[in-house]
Amino acid sequence: MNGFDSAIQEFLTTHAFTSDVVNHAIRTIADFSMFKGLFPVAILWWIWFRGGRRGLWEKEMVIATFVSGLLALGVGRLLAHFLPFRERPIYDPAVPFHFPLSGTSEAILRTWSSFPSDHAMLWMAVSTGIFLVWRWIGVLAMAYTAIFVCTVRVYLGLHYPTDVLGGAIIGVLITLVMTRDAVRPLYTTPILRVMMRFPAPCYTLAFLFCFELVTQFDEIRMIGQSVHKVLEAHHGDADPSPYAVGPVETAARPN
């Protein structure tokens, strides 16, 4: 752990919060989806419906912001997969700090690299899109993300400060690229055309997409992991090789 990470985490765990009530509140904030993305997503819906002389441009920016957030999630997963694995501080015995335990599934987090923080990437990407449309509300959205998403996850030991800082920078850059005038119309124009032609199904799908974005597709990921485990178990229970002698023992799989 570098000096930057160590100094911030020592301050948060040793000096900043010592009350059990505060610790419980922070764990609740980390576990509840409504404290992560509900506020920024609600702002984007407000921007979409508020109208005004820049209405069409604002709708393009809302679409571009959602696309940027989705892209940030995908990029985060790819980086976590291909970059060297970094164990989360809460599970690293070399980290000398005591972290309040989070209610998030331990089995999943142990297998996911700490860098970069996909939470920071997603919600900072979304907050940047809000900032580009609505400056002072965007500042509030960025501050909200920094406090209720990034700092909370550092305090609980789910990420190092450099994990959330790196993720936040990547998320901002993705939105800045995807909202540029030379890039944005390439995908927002056809989406808007379809939405104007088929508003009912499009708004229904938009609602479902926003719900999954706020929860960061947790249910879909859980279903995917369950299906993967079933397929692995089925493969493990398949008939052993005809050349094998006696019962075949299989190694226990991690949960």
Short mmCIF file of C-alpha atoms in Angstrom, two decimals:
data_model
loop_
_atom_site.label_atom_id
_atom_site.label_comp_id
_atom_site.label_asym_id
_atom_site.label_seq_id
_atom_site.Cartn_x
_atom_site.Cartn_y
_atom_site.Cartn_z
CA MET A 1 0.00 0.00 0.00
CA ASN A 2 1.42 3.37 -1.01
CA GLY A 3 1.73 6.38 1.27
CA PHE A 4 -1.22 8.20 -0.31
CA ASP A 5 -3.62 5.31 0.33
CA SER A 6 -2.21 4.69 3.79
CA ALA A 7 -2.56 8.30 4.95
CA ILE A 8 -6.19 8.63 3.84
CA GLN A 9 -7.32 5.27 5.18
CA GLU A 10 -5.55 5.85 8.49
CA PHE A 11 -7.34 9.18 8.86
CA LEU A 12 -10.75 7.70 8.03
CA THR A 13 -10.47 4.59 10.18
CA THR A 14 -8.59 6.09 13.15
CA HIS A 15 -9.65 9.70 13.44
CA ALA A 16 -12.70 10.51 11.29
CA PHE A 17 -15.42 8.14 12.50
CA THR A 18 -15.43 6.38 15.86
CA SER A 19 -19.14 6.22 16.69
CA ASP A 20 -21.00 2.91 16.33
CA VAL A 21 -24.05 4.84 15.17
CA VAL A 22 -22.06 6.53 12.41
CA ASN A 23 -20.52 3.20 11.40
CA HIS A 24 -23.95 1.63 11.13
CA ALA A 25 -25.20 4.57 9.05
CA ILE A 26 -22.22 4.28 6.69
CA ARG A 27 -22.75 0.54 6.26
CA THR A 28 -26.40 1.22 5.45
CA ILE A 29 -25.44 3.82 2.85
CA ALA A 30 -23.05 1.34 1.23
CA ASP A 31 -25.64 -1.46 1.12
CA PHE A 32 -28.66 0.50 -0.13
CA SER A 33 -28.88 1.14 -3.86
CA MET A 34 -30.92 4.29 -3.31
CA PHE A 35 -27.87 6.00 -1.81
CA LYS A 36 -25.73 5.21 -4.86
CA GLY A 37 -27.43 6.17 -8.10
CA LEU A 38 -31.03 7.11 -7.39
CA PHE A 39 -30.27 10.80 -6.94
CA PRO A 40 -28.24 11.26 -10.19
CA VAL A 41 -30.70 9.18 -12.24
CA ALA A 42 -33.63 11.24 -10.92
CA ILE A 43 -31.82 14.42 -12.02
CA LEU A 44 -31.39 13.02 -15.53
CA TRP A 45 -35.13 12.31 -15.75
CA TRP A 46 -35.80 15.89 -14.59
CA ILE A 47 -33.51 17.23 -17.33
CA TRP A 48 -35.25 15.05 -19.92
CA PHE A 49 -38.76 16.34 -19.13
CA ARG A 50 -38.09 19.95 -18.16
CA GLY A 51 -38.12 21.21 -21.76
CA GLY A 52 -36.73 24.61 -22.68
CA ARG A 53 -35.06 26.05 -25.75
CA ARG A 54 -32.21 23.50 -25.54
CA GLY A 55 -34.62 20.59 -25.14
CA LEU A 56 -33.35 18.45 -28.01
CA TRP A 57 -29.69 18.97 -27.06
CA GLU A 58 -30.46 18.15 -23.42
CA LYS A 59 -32.20 14.92 -24.44
CA GLU A 60 -29.14 13.99 -26.47
CA MET A 61 -26.95 14.69 -23.46
CA VAL A 62 -29.15 12.56 -21.18
CA ILE A 63 -28.88 9.63 -23.59
CA ALA A 64 -25.14 10.19 -23.92
CA THR A 65 -24.78 10.24 -20.13
CA PHE A 66 -26.61 6.93 -19.73
CA VAL A 67 -24.53 5.40 -22.50
CA SER A 68 -21.36 6.73 -20.86
CA GLY A 69 -22.36 5.18 -17.53
CA LEU A 70 -23.04 1.82 -19.15
CA LEU A 71 -19.75 2.02 -21.03
CA ALA A 72 -17.94 2.91 -17.79
CA LEU A 73 -19.29 -0.25 -16.16
CA GLY A 74 -18.08 -2.35 -19.06
CA VAL A 75 -14.66 -0.71 -19.14
CA GLY A 76 -14.35 -1.15 -15.39
CA ARG A 77 -15.02 -4.88 -15.63
CA LEU A 78 -12.51 -5.27 -18.47
CA LEU A 79 -9.80 -3.35 -16.60
CA ALA A 80 -10.40 -5.34 -13.42
CA HIS A 81 -10.11 -8.55 -15.44
CA PHE A 82 -7.00 -7.77 -17.47
CA LEU A 83 -4.99 -5.63 -15.05
CA PRO A 84 -2.99 -7.32 -12.25
CA PHE A 85 -5.29 -8.45 -9.47
CA ARG A 86 -5.41 -6.11 -6.47
CA GLU A 87 -6.91 -7.49 -3.28
CA ARG A 88 -9.38 -5.28 -1.47
CA PRO A 89 -7.98 -3.70 1.71
CA ILE A 90 -10.61 -5.32 3.92
CA TYR A 91 -9.28 -8.77 2.93
CA ASP A 92 -5.57 -7.93 2.77
CA PRO A 93 -3.79 -9.02 5.98
CA ALA A 94 -0.95 -6.64 5.18
CA VAL A 95 -3.25 -3.61 5.64
CA PRO A 96 -2.96 -2.58 9.32
CA PHE A 97 -6.36 -0.90 9.67
CA HIS A 98 -9.64 -2.13 11.12
CA PHE A 99 -12.59 -1.63 8.78
CA PRO A 100 -16.28 -1.83 9.68
CA LEU A 101 -17.71 -4.89 7.98
CA SER A 102 -20.09 -4.30 5.08
CA GLY A 103 -23.11 -6.48 4.39
CA THR A 104 -22.05 -6.95 0.78
CA SER A 105 -21.44 -10.52 -0.34
CA GLU A 106 -17.91 -11.52 0.69
CA ALA A 107 -17.60 -14.37 -1.79
CA ILE A 108 -18.12 -12.06 -4.75
CA LEU A 109 -15.86 -9.27 -3.53
CA ARG A 110 -12.94 -11.60 -2.82
CA THR A 111 -12.77 -12.59 -6.48
CA TRP A 112 -13.11 -9.04 -7.87
CA SER A 113 -10.05 -6.87 -8.20
CA SER A 114 -10.10 -3.69 -6.16
CA PHE A 115 -8.84 -1.49 -9.02
CA PRO A 116 -10.60 0.35 -10.52
CA SER A 117 -13.78 1.06 -8.56
CA ASP A 118 -16.71 0.44 -10.88
CA HIS A 119 -18.95 2.42 -8.54
CA ALA A 120 -16.71 5.48 -8.90
CA MET A 121 -16.47 5.03 -12.68
CA LEU A 122 -20.21 4.70 -13.20
CA TRP A 123 -21.52 7.46 -10.97
CA MET A 124 -18.78 9.95 -11.70
CA ALA A 125 -19.46 9.39 -15.42
CA VAL A 126 -23.15 10.11 -14.79
CA SER A 127 -22.40 13.12 -12.57
CA THR A 128 -20.13 14.56 -15.28
CA GLY A 129 -22.96 14.33 -17.80
CA ILE A 130 -25.23 16.21 -15.40
CA PHE A 131 -22.53 18.86 -14.88
CA LEU A 132 -22.21 19.46 -18.63
CA VAL A 133 -25.93 20.23 -18.84
CA TRP A 134 -26.68 21.83 -15.46
CA ARG A 135 -23.59 23.25 -13.82
CA TRP A 136 -24.49 23.80 -10.17
CA ILE A 137 -26.64 20.69 -9.94
CA GLY A 138 -23.76 18.79 -11.54
CA VAL A 139 -21.41 20.05 -8.84
CA LEU A 140 -23.85 18.73 -6.23
CA ALA A 141 -24.04 15.39 -8.06
CA MET A 142 -20.24 15.12 -8.11
CA ALA A 143 -20.00 16.01 -4.42
CA TYR A 144 -22.73 13.45 -3.67
CA THR A 145 -20.80 10.78 -5.57
CA ALA A 146 -17.53 11.67 -3.89
CA ILE A 147 -19.05 11.46 -0.39
CA PHE A 148 -21.77 8.81 -0.55
CA VAL A 149 -20.16 6.48 -3.08
CA CYS A 150 -16.38 6.93 -3.13
CA THR A 151 -15.52 7.91 0.45
CA VAL A 152 -17.93 5.39 1.93
CA ARG A 153 -16.35 2.52 0.04
CA VAL A 154 -12.85 3.60 1.06
CA TYR A 155 -13.91 3.85 4.69
CA LEU A 156 -15.40 0.35 4.68
CA GLY A 157 -12.23 -1.08 3.18
CA LEU A 158 -13.86 -2.10 -0.09
CA HIS A 159 -11.42 0.05 -2.09
CA TYR A 160 -8.18 1.94 -1.71
CA PRO A 161 -8.35 5.71 -2.31
CA THR A 162 -6.41 5.26 -5.56
CA ASP A 163 -9.06 2.75 -6.71
CA VAL A 164 -11.85 5.30 -6.50
CA LEU A 165 -9.68 8.16 -7.73
CA GLY A 166 -8.60 6.18 -10.79
CA GLY A 167 -12.14 5.00 -11.42
CA ALA A 168 -13.51 8.54 -11.10
CA ILE A 169 -10.97 9.93 -13.58
CA ILE A 170 -11.75 7.19 -16.12
CA GLY A 171 -15.50 7.77 -15.71
CA VAL A 172 -15.11 11.51 -16.30
CA LEU A 173 -12.98 10.95 -19.40
CA ILE A 174 -15.49 8.48 -20.86
CA THR A 175 -18.33 11.00 -20.53
CA LEU A 176 -16.25 13.84 -21.95
CA VAL A 177 -15.51 11.74 -25.02
CA MET A 178 -19.02 10.34 -25.48
CA THR A 179 -20.70 13.76 -25.18
CA ARG A 180 -18.51 15.56 -27.71
CA ASP A 181 -20.39 17.12 -30.63
CA ALA A 182 -18.47 14.98 -33.10
CA VAL A 183 -19.38 11.73 -31.30
CA ARG A 184 -22.74 12.22 -29.56
CA PRO A 185 -25.08 12.49 -32.59
CA LEU A 186 -23.73 9.24 -34.06
CA TYR A 187 -25.71 7.21 -31.53
CA THR A 188 -28.16 9.61 -29.89
CA THR A 189 -29.91 10.60 -33.14
CA PRO A 190 -31.10 7.06 -34.02
CA ILE A 191 -32.08 6.41 -30.41
CA LEU A 192 -34.15 9.60 -30.29
CA ARG A 193 -35.77 8.73 -33.61
CA VAL A 194 -36.86 5.34 -32.28
CA MET A 195 -38.10 6.86 -29.01
CA MET A 196 -40.26 9.40 -30.83
CA ARG A 197 -41.75 6.70 -33.04
CA PHE A 198 -42.36 4.14 -30.28
CA PRO A 199 -42.63 6.14 -27.04
CA ALA A 200 -44.55 3.62 -24.92
CA PRO A 201 -42.18 0.63 -25.24
CA CYS A 202 -39.11 2.88 -25.23
CA TYR A 203 -40.03 4.62 -21.98
CA THR A 204 -40.85 1.24 -20.44
CA LEU A 205 -37.43 -0.07 -21.40
CA ALA A 206 -35.83 3.17 -20.20
CA PHE A 207 -37.46 2.73 -16.77
CA LEU A 208 -36.22 -0.86 -16.52
CA PHE A 209 -32.75 0.18 -17.66
CA CYS A 210 -32.58 2.94 -15.04
CA PHE A 211 -33.65 0.51 -12.32
CA GLU A 212 -30.89 -1.90 -13.29
CA LEU A 213 -28.36 0.92 -13.56
CA VAL A 214 -29.18 2.14 -10.05
CA THR A 215 -28.66 -1.39 -8.73
CA GLN A 216 -25.66 -1.81 -11.06
CA PHE A 217 -27.29 -4.87 -12.60
CA ASP A 218 -26.90 -6.83 -9.34
CA GLU A 219 -29.85 -9.14 -10.01
CA ILE A 220 -28.69 -9.90 -13.55
CA ARG A 221 -25.16 -10.59 -12.33
CA MET A 222 -26.47 -12.85 -9.57
CA ILE A 223 -28.55 -14.79 -12.11
CA GLY A 224 -25.52 -15.09 -14.37
CA GLN A 225 -23.35 -16.35 -11.51
CA SER A 226 -26.02 -18.85 -10.47
CA VAL A 227 -26.31 -20.17 -14.01
CA HIS A 228 -22.52 -20.41 -14.21
CA LYS A 229 -22.38 -22.42 -10.97
CA VAL A 230 -25.13 -24.76 -12.17
CA LEU A 231 -23.27 -25.35 -15.43
CA GLU A 232 -20.03 -25.95 -13.55
CA ALA A 233 -21.75 -28.41 -11.21
CA HIS A 234 -23.37 -30.18 -14.14
CA HIS A 235 -20.01 -30.44 -15.87
CA GLY A 236 -18.41 -31.75 -12.68
CA ASP A 237 -21.12 -34.39 -12.29
CA ALA A 238 -20.61 -35.65 -15.83
CA ASP A 239 -19.51 -39.27 -16.31
CA PRO A 240 -15.78 -39.69 -15.62
CA SER A 241 -13.38 -40.85 -18.26
CA PRO A 242 -13.80 -44.55 -19.16
CA TYR A 243 -10.10 -44.96 -18.40
CA ALA A 244 -10.54 -43.82 -14.79
CA VAL A 245 -10.49 -46.47 -12.08
CA GLY A 246 -12.79 -46.12 -9.13
CA PRO A 247 -14.63 -42.98 -8.01
CA VAL A 248 -13.32 -39.65 -9.20
CA GLU A 249 -12.77 -37.03 -6.54
CA THR A 250 -13.21 -33.41 -7.47
CA ALA A 251 -11.70 -30.46 -5.69
CA ALA A 252 -14.05 -28.25 -3.77
CA ARG A 253 -15.06 -25.14 -5.67
CA PRO A 254 -15.04 -21.73 -4.00
CA ASN A 255 -18.44 -20.24 -3.29
#
